[in-house]
PDB file of C-alpha atoms and ligand atoms in Angstrom:
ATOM      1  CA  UNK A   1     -63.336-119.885 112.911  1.00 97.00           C
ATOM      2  CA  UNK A   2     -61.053-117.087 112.398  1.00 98.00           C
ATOM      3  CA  UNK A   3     -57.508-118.602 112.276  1.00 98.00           C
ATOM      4  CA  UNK A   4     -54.176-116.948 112.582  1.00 98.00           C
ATOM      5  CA  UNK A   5     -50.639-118.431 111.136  1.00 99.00           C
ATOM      6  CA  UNK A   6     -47.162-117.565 111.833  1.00 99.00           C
ATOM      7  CA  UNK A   7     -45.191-119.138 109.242  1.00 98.00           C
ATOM      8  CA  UNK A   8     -45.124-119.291 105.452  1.00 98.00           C
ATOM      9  CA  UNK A   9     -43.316-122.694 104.800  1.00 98.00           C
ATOM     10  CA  UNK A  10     -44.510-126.457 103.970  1.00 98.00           C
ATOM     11  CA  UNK A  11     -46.624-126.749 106.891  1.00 98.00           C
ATOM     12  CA  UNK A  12     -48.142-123.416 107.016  1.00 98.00           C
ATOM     13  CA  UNK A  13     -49.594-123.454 104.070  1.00 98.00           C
ATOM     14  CA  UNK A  14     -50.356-127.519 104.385  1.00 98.00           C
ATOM     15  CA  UNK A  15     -52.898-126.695 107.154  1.00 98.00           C
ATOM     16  CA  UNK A  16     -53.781-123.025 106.152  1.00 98.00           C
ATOM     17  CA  UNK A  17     -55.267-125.090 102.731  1.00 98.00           C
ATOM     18  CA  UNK A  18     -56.948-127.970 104.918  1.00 98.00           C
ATOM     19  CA  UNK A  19     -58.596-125.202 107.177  1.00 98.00           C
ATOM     20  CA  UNK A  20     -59.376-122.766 103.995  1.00 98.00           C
ATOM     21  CA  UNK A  21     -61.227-125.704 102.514  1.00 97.00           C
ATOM     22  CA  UNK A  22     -63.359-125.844 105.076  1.00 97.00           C
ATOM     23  CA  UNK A  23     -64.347-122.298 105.683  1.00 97.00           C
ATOM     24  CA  UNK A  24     -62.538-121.125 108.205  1.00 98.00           C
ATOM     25  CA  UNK A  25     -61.130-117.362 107.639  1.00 98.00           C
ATOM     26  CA  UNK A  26     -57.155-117.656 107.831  1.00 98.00           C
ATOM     27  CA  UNK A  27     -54.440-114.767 107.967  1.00 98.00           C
ATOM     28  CA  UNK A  28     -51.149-115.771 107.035  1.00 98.00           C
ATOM     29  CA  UNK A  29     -48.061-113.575 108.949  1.00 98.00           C
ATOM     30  CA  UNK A  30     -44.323-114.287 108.038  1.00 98.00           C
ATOM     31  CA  UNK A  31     -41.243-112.279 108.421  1.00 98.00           C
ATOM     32  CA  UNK A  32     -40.779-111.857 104.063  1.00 98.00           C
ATOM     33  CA  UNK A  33     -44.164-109.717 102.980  1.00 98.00           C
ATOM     34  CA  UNK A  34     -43.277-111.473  99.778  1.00 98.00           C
ATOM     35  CA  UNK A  35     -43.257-115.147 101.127  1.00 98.00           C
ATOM     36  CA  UNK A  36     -46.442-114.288 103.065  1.00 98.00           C
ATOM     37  CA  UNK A  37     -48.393-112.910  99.939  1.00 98.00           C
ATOM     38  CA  UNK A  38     -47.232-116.232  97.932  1.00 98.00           C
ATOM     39  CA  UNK A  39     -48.250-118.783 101.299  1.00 98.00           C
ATOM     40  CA  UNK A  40     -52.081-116.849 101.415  1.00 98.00           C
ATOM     41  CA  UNK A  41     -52.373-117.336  97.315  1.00 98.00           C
ATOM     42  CA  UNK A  42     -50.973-121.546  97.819  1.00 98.00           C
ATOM     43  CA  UNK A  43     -53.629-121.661 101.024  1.00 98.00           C
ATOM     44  CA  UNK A  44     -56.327-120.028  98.468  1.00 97.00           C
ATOM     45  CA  UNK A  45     -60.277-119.473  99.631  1.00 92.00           C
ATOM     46  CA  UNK A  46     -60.536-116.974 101.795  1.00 92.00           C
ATOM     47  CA  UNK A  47     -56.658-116.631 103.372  1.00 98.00           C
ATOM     48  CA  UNK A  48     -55.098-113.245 103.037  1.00 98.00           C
ATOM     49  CA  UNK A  49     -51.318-112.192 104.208  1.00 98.00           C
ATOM     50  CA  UNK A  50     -50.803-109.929 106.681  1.00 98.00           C
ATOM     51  CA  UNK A  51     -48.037-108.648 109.076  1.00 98.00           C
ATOM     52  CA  UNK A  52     -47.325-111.210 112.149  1.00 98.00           C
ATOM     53  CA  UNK A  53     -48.946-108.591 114.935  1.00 98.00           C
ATOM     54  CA  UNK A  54     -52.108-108.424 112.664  1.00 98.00           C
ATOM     55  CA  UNK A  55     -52.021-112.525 112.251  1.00 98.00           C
ATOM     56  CA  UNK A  56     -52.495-112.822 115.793  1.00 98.00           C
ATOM     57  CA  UNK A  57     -55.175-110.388 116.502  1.00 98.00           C
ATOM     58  CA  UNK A  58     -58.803-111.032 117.444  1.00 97.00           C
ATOM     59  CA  UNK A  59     -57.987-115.025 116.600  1.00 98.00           C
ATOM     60  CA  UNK A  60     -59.589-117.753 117.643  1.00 98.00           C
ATOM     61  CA  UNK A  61     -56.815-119.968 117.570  1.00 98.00           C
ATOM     62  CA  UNK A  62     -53.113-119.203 116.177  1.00 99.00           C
ATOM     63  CA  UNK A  63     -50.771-121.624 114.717  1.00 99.00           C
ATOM     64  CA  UNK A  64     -47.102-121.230 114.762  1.00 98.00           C
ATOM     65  CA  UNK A  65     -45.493-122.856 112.506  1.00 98.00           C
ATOM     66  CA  UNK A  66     -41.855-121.784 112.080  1.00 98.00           C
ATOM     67  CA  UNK A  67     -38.742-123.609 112.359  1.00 97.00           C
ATOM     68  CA  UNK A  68     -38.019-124.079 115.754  1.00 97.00           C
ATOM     69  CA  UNK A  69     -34.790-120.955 115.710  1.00 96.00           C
ATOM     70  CA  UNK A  70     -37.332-118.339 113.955  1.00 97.00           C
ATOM     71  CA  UNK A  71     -39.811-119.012 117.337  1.00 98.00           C
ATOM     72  CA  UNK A  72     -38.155-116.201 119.299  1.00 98.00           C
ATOM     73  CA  UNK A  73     -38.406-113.732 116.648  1.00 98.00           C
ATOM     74  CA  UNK A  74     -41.739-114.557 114.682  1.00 98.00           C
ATOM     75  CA  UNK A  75     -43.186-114.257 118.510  1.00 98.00           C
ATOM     76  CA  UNK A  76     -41.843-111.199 119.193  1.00 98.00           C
ATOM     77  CA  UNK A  77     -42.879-109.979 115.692  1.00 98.00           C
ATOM     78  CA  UNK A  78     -46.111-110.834 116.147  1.00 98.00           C
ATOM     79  CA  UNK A  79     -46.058-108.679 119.889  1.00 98.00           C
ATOM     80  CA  UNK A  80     -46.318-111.814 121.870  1.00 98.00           C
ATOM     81  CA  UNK A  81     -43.996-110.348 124.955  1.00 97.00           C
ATOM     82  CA  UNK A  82     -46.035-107.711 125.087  1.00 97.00           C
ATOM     83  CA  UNK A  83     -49.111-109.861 125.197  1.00 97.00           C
ATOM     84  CA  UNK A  84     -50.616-110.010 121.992  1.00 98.00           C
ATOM     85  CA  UNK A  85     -51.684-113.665 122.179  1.00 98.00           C
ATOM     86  CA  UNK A  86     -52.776-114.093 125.967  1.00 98.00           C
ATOM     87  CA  UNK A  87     -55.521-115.775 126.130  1.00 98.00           C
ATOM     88  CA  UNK A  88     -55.814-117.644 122.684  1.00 98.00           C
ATOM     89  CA  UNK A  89     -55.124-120.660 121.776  1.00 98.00           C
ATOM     90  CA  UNK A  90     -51.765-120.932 120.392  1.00 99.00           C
ATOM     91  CA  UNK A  91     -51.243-124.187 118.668  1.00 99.00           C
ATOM     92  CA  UNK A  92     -47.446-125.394 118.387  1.00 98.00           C
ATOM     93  CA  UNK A  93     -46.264-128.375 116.063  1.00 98.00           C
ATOM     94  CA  UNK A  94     -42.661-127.167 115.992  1.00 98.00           C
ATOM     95  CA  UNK A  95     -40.039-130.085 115.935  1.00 96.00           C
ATOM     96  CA  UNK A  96     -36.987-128.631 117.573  1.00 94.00           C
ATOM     97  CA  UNK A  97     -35.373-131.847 116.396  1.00 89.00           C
ATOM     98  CA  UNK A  98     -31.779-132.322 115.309  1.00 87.00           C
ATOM     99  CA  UNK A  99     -32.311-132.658 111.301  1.00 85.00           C
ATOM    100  CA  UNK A 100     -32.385-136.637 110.777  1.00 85.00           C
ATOM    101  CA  UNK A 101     -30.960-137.606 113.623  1.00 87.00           C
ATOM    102  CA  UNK A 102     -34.392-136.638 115.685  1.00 85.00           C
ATOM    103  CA  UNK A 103     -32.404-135.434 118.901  1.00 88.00           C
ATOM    104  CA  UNK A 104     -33.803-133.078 120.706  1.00 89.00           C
ATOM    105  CA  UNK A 105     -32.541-129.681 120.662  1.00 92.00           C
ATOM    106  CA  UNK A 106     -34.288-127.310 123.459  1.00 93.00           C
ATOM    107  CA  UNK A 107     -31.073-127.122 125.792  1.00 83.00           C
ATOM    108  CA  UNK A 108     -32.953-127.240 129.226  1.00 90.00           C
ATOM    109  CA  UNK A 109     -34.736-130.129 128.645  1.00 88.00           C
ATOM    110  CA  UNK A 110     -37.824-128.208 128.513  1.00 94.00           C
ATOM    111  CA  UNK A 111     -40.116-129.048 125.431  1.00 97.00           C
ATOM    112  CA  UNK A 112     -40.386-126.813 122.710  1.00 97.00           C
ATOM    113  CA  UNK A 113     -43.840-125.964 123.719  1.00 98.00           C
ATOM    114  CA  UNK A 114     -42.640-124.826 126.833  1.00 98.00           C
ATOM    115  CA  UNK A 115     -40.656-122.455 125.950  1.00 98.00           C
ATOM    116  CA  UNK A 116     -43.395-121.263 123.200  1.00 98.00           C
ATOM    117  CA  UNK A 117     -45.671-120.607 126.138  1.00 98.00           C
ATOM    118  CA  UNK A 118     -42.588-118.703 127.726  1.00 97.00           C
ATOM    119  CA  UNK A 119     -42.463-116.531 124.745  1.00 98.00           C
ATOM    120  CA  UNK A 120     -45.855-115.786 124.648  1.00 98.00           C
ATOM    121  CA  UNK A 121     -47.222-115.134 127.949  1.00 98.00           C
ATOM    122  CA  UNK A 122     -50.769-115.735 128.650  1.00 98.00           C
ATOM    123  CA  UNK A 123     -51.374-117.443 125.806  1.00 98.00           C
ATOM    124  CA  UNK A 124     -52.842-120.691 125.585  1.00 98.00           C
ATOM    125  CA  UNK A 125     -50.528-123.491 124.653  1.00 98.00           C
ATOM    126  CA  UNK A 126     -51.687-126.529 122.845  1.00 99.00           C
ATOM    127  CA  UNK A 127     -48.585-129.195 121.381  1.00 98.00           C
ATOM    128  CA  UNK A 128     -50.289-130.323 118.067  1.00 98.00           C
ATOM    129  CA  UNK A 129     -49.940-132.038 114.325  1.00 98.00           C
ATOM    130  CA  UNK A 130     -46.359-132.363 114.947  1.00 98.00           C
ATOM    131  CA  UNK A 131     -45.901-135.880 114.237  1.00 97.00           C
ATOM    132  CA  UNK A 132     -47.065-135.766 110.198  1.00 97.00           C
ATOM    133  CA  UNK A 133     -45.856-134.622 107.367  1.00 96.00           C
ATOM    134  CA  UNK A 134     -47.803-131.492 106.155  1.00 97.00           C
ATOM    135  CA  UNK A 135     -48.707-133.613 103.530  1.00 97.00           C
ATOM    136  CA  UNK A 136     -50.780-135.708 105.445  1.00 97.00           C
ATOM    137  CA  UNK A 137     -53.544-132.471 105.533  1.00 97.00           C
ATOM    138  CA  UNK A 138     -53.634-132.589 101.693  1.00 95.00           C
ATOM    139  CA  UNK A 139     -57.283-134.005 100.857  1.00 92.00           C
ATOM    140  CA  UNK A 140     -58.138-137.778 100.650  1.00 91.00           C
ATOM    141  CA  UNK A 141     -55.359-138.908 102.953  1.00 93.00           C
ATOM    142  CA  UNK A 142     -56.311-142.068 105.282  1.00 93.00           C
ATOM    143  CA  UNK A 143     -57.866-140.759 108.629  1.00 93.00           C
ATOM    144  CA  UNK A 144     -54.903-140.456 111.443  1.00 97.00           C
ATOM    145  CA  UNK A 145     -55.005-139.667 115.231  1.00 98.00           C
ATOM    146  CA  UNK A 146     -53.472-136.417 116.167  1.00 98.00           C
ATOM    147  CA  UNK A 147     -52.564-136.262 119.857  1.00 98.00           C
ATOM    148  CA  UNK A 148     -52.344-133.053 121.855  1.00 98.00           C
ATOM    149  CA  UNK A 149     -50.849-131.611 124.985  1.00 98.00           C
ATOM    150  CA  UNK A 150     -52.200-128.866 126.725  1.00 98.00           C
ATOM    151  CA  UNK A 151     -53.049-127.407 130.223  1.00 98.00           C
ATOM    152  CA  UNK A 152     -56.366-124.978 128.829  1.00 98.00           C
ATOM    153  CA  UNK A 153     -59.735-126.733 128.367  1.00 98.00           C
ATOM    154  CA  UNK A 154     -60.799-124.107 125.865  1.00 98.00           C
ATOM    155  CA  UNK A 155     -57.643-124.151 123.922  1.00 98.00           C
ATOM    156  CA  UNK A 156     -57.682-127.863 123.736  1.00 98.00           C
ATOM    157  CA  UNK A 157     -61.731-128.184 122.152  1.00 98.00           C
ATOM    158  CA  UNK A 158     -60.283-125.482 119.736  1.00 98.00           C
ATOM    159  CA  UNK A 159     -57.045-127.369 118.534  1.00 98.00           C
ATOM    160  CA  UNK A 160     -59.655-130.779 118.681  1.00 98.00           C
ATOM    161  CA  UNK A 161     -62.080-128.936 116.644  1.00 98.00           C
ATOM    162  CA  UNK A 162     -58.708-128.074 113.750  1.00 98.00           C
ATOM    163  CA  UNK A 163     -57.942-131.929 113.994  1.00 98.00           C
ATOM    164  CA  UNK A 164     -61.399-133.268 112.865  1.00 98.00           C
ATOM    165  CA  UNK A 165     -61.650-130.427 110.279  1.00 98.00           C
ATOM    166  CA  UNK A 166     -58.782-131.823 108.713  1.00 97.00           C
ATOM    167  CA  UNK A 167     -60.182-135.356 108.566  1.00 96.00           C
ATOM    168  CA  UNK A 168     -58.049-136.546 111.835  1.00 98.00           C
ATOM    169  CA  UNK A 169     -59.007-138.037 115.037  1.00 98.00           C
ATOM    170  CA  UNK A 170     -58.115-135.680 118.525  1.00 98.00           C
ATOM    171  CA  UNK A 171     -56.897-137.223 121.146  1.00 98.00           C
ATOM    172  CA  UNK A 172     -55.587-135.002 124.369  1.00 98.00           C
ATOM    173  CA  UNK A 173     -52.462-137.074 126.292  1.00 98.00           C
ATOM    174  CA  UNK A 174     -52.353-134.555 129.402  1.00 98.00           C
ATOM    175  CA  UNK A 175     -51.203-130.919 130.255  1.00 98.00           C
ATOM    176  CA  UNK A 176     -48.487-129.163 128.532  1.00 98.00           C
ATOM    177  CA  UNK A 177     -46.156-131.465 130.110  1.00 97.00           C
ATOM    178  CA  UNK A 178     -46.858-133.921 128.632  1.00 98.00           C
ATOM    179  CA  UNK A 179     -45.371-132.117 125.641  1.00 98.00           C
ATOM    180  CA  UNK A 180     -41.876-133.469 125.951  1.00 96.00           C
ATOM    181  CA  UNK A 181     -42.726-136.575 125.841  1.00 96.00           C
ATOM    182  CA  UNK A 182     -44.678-136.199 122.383  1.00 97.00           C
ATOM    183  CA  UNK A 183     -41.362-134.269 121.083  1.00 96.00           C
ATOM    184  CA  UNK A 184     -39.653-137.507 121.903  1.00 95.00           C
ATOM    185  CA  UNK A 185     -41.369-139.337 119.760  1.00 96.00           C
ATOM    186  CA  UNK A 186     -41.358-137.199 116.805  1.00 95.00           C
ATOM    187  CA  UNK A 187     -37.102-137.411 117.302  1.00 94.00           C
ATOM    188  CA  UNK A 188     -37.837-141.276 117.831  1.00 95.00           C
ATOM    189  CA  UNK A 189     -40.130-141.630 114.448  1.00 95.00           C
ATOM    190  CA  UNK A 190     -37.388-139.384 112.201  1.00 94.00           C
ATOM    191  CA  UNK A 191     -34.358-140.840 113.630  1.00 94.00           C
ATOM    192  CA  UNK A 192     -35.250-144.246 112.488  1.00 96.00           C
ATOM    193  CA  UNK A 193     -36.971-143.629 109.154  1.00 95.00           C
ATOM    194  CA  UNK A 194     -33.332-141.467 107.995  1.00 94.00           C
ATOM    195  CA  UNK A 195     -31.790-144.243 109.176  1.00 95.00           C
ATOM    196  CA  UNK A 196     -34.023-146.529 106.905  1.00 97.00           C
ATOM    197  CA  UNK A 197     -35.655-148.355 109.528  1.00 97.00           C
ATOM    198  CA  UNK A 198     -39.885-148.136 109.435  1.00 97.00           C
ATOM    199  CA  UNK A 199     -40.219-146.845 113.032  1.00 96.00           C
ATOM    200  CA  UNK A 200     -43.825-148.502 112.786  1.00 95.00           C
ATOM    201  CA  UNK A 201     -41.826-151.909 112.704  1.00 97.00           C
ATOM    202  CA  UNK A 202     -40.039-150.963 116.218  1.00 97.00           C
ATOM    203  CA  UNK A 203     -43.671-150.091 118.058  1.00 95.00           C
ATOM    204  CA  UNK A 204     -45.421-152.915 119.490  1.00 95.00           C
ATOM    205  CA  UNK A 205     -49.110-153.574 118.490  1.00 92.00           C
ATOM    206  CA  UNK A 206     -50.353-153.059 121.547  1.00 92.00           C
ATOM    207  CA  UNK A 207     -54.138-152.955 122.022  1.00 91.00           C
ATOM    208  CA  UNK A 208     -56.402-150.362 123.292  1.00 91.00           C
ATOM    209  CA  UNK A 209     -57.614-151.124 126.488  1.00 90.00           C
ATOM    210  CA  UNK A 210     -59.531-148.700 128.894  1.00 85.00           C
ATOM    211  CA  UNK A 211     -58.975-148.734 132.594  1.00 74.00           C
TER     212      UNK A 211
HETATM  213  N1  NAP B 301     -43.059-129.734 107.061  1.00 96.17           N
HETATM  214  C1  NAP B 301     -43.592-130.699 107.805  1.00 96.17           C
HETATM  215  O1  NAP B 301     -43.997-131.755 107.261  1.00 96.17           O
HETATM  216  C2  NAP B 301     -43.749-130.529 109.292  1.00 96.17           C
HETATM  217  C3  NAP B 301     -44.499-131.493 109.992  1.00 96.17           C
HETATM  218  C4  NAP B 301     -44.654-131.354 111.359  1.00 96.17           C
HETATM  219  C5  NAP B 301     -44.080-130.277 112.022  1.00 96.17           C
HETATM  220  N2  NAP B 301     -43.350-129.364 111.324  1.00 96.17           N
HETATM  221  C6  NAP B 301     -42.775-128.231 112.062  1.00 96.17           C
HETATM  222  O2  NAP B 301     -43.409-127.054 111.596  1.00 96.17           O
HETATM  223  C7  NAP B 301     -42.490-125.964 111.623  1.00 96.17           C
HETATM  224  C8  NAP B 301     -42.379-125.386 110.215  1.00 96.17           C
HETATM  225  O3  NAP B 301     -41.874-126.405 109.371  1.00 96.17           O
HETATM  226  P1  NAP B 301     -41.905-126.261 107.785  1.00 96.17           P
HETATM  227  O4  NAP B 301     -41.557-127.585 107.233  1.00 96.17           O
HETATM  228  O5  NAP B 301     -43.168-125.600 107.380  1.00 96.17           O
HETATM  229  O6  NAP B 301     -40.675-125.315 107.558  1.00 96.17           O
HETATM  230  P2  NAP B 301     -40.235-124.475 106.264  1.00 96.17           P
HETATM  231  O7  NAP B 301     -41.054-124.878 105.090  1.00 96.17           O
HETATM  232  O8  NAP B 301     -38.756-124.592 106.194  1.00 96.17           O
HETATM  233  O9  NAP B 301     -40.635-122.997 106.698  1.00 96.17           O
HETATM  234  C9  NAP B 301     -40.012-122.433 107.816  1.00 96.17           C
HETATM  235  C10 NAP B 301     -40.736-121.156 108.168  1.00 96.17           C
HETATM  236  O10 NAP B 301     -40.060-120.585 109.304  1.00 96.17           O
HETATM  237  C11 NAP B 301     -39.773-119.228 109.007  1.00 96.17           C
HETATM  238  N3  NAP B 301     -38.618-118.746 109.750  1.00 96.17           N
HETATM  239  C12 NAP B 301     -37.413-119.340 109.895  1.00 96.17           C
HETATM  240  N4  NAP B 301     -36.596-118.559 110.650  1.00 96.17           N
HETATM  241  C13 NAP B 301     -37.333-117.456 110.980  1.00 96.17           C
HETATM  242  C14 NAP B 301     -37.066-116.305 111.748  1.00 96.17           C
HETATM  243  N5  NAP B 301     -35.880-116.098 112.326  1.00 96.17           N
HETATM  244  N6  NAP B 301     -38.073-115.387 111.878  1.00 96.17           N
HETATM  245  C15 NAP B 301     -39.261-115.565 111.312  1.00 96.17           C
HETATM  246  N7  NAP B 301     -39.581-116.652 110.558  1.00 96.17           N
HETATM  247  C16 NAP B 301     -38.620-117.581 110.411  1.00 96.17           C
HETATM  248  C17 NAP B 301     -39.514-119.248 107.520  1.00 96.17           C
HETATM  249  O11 NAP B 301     -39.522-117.952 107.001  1.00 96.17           O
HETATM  250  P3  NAP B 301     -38.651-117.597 105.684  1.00 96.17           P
HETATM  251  O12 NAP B 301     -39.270-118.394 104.576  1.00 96.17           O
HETATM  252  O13 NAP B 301     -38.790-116.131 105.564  1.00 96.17           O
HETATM  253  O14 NAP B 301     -37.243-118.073 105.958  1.00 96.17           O
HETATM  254  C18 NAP B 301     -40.684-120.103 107.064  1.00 96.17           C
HETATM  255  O15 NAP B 301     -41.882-119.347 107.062  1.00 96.17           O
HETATM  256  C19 NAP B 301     -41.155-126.527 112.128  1.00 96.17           C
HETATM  257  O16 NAP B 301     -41.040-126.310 113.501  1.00 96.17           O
HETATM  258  C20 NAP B 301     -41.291-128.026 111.853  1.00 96.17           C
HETATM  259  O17 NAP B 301     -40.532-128.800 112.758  1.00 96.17           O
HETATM  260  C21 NAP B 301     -43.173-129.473 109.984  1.00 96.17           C
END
């Protein structure tokens, strides 16, 4: 697949590795040309840097993965009010959480998602690989599930098709939103763990049952 990446930091380069690895072309776009050249050489095989418009063009699928107060300007870097991304897949794993306190931050109540597909008309929003630590995409890690929110049928097989090629199970929640509600529980999961409690130990083992 030919995959496009806003973003130069942990995660980034975390899942521009994982998706190197396994052979899909990735183009790296960040706002420091010298931040974006060092992110392409950490992701290695095949990844090159480029400018944010040219990271988004003729993708398959686009990750954005930028601190949630660099969204607005990464987008419109990368042409996305003008329409750059509409119709791709644009994957979105920001955490517009409150740094270890896990509230959320998007002042409408909207999820952070939402307001991606706001900025970038047309394209196709898919909530994904929020929850882990970009670590978790390093190889030999225990096999996760990585839930996604989405309203495109297209977009969602490509972000599913991402999970399993970094050794993680997709499962798809709902539309976009449904988004919120996975935001929550990323603020949920880091609020307890900085405040030293395992948030696993606060979830109840609850089977899986099917209607
Ligand atoms: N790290 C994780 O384990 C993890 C896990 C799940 C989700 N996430 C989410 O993934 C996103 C990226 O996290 P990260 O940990 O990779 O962050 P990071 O290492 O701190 O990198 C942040 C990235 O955002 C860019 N950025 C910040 N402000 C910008 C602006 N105004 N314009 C353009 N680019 C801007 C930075 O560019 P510069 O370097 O030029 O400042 C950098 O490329 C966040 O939304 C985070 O919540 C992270």
């Amino acid at each position: 697949m030919r995959i496009g990446i806003l973003g130069t930091g942990v995660l980034a380069v975390g899942l521009g590795a994982a998706w190197t690895r396994v052979g899909h072309e990735v183009l790296v776009g960040g706002r420091s040309p010298d931040k974006t050249a060092a992110a392409a050489v950490r992701m290695g095989g095949s990844a090159r840097a480029v400018t944010p418009a040219d990271a988004v063009t003729g993708r398959h699928a686009v990750l954005v993965a930028v601190s949630w107060r660099g969204l607005p300007d990464i987008l419109r870097a990368a042409g996305a009010a003008d329409g750059s991304l509409t119709g791709t897949p644009l994957i979105d794993p920001t955490n517009a959480v409150e740094h270890g306190v896990g509230e959320l931050l998007t002042a409408d109540g909207r999820a952070a998602a939402e307001h991606v597909a706001g900025w970038a008309p047309g394209a196709q929003v898919v909530k994904a690989f929020h929850l882990f630590p970009a670590d978790q995409w390093n190889e030999g890690r225990r096999p996760v599930t990585v839930v996604l929110a989405g309203d495109h049928e297209n977009a969602l097989g490509i972000a599913a098709a991402l999970v399993r090629d970094v050794g993680a199970q997709p499962v798809v929640l709902g539309g976009l939103s449904r988004a919120r509600q996975l935001e929550e529980v990323a603020g949920f999961v880091i609020g307890l763990a900085f405040s030293g409690v395992d948030p696993n130990s606060a979830l109840p083992r609850v089977p899986a049952t099917r209607n």
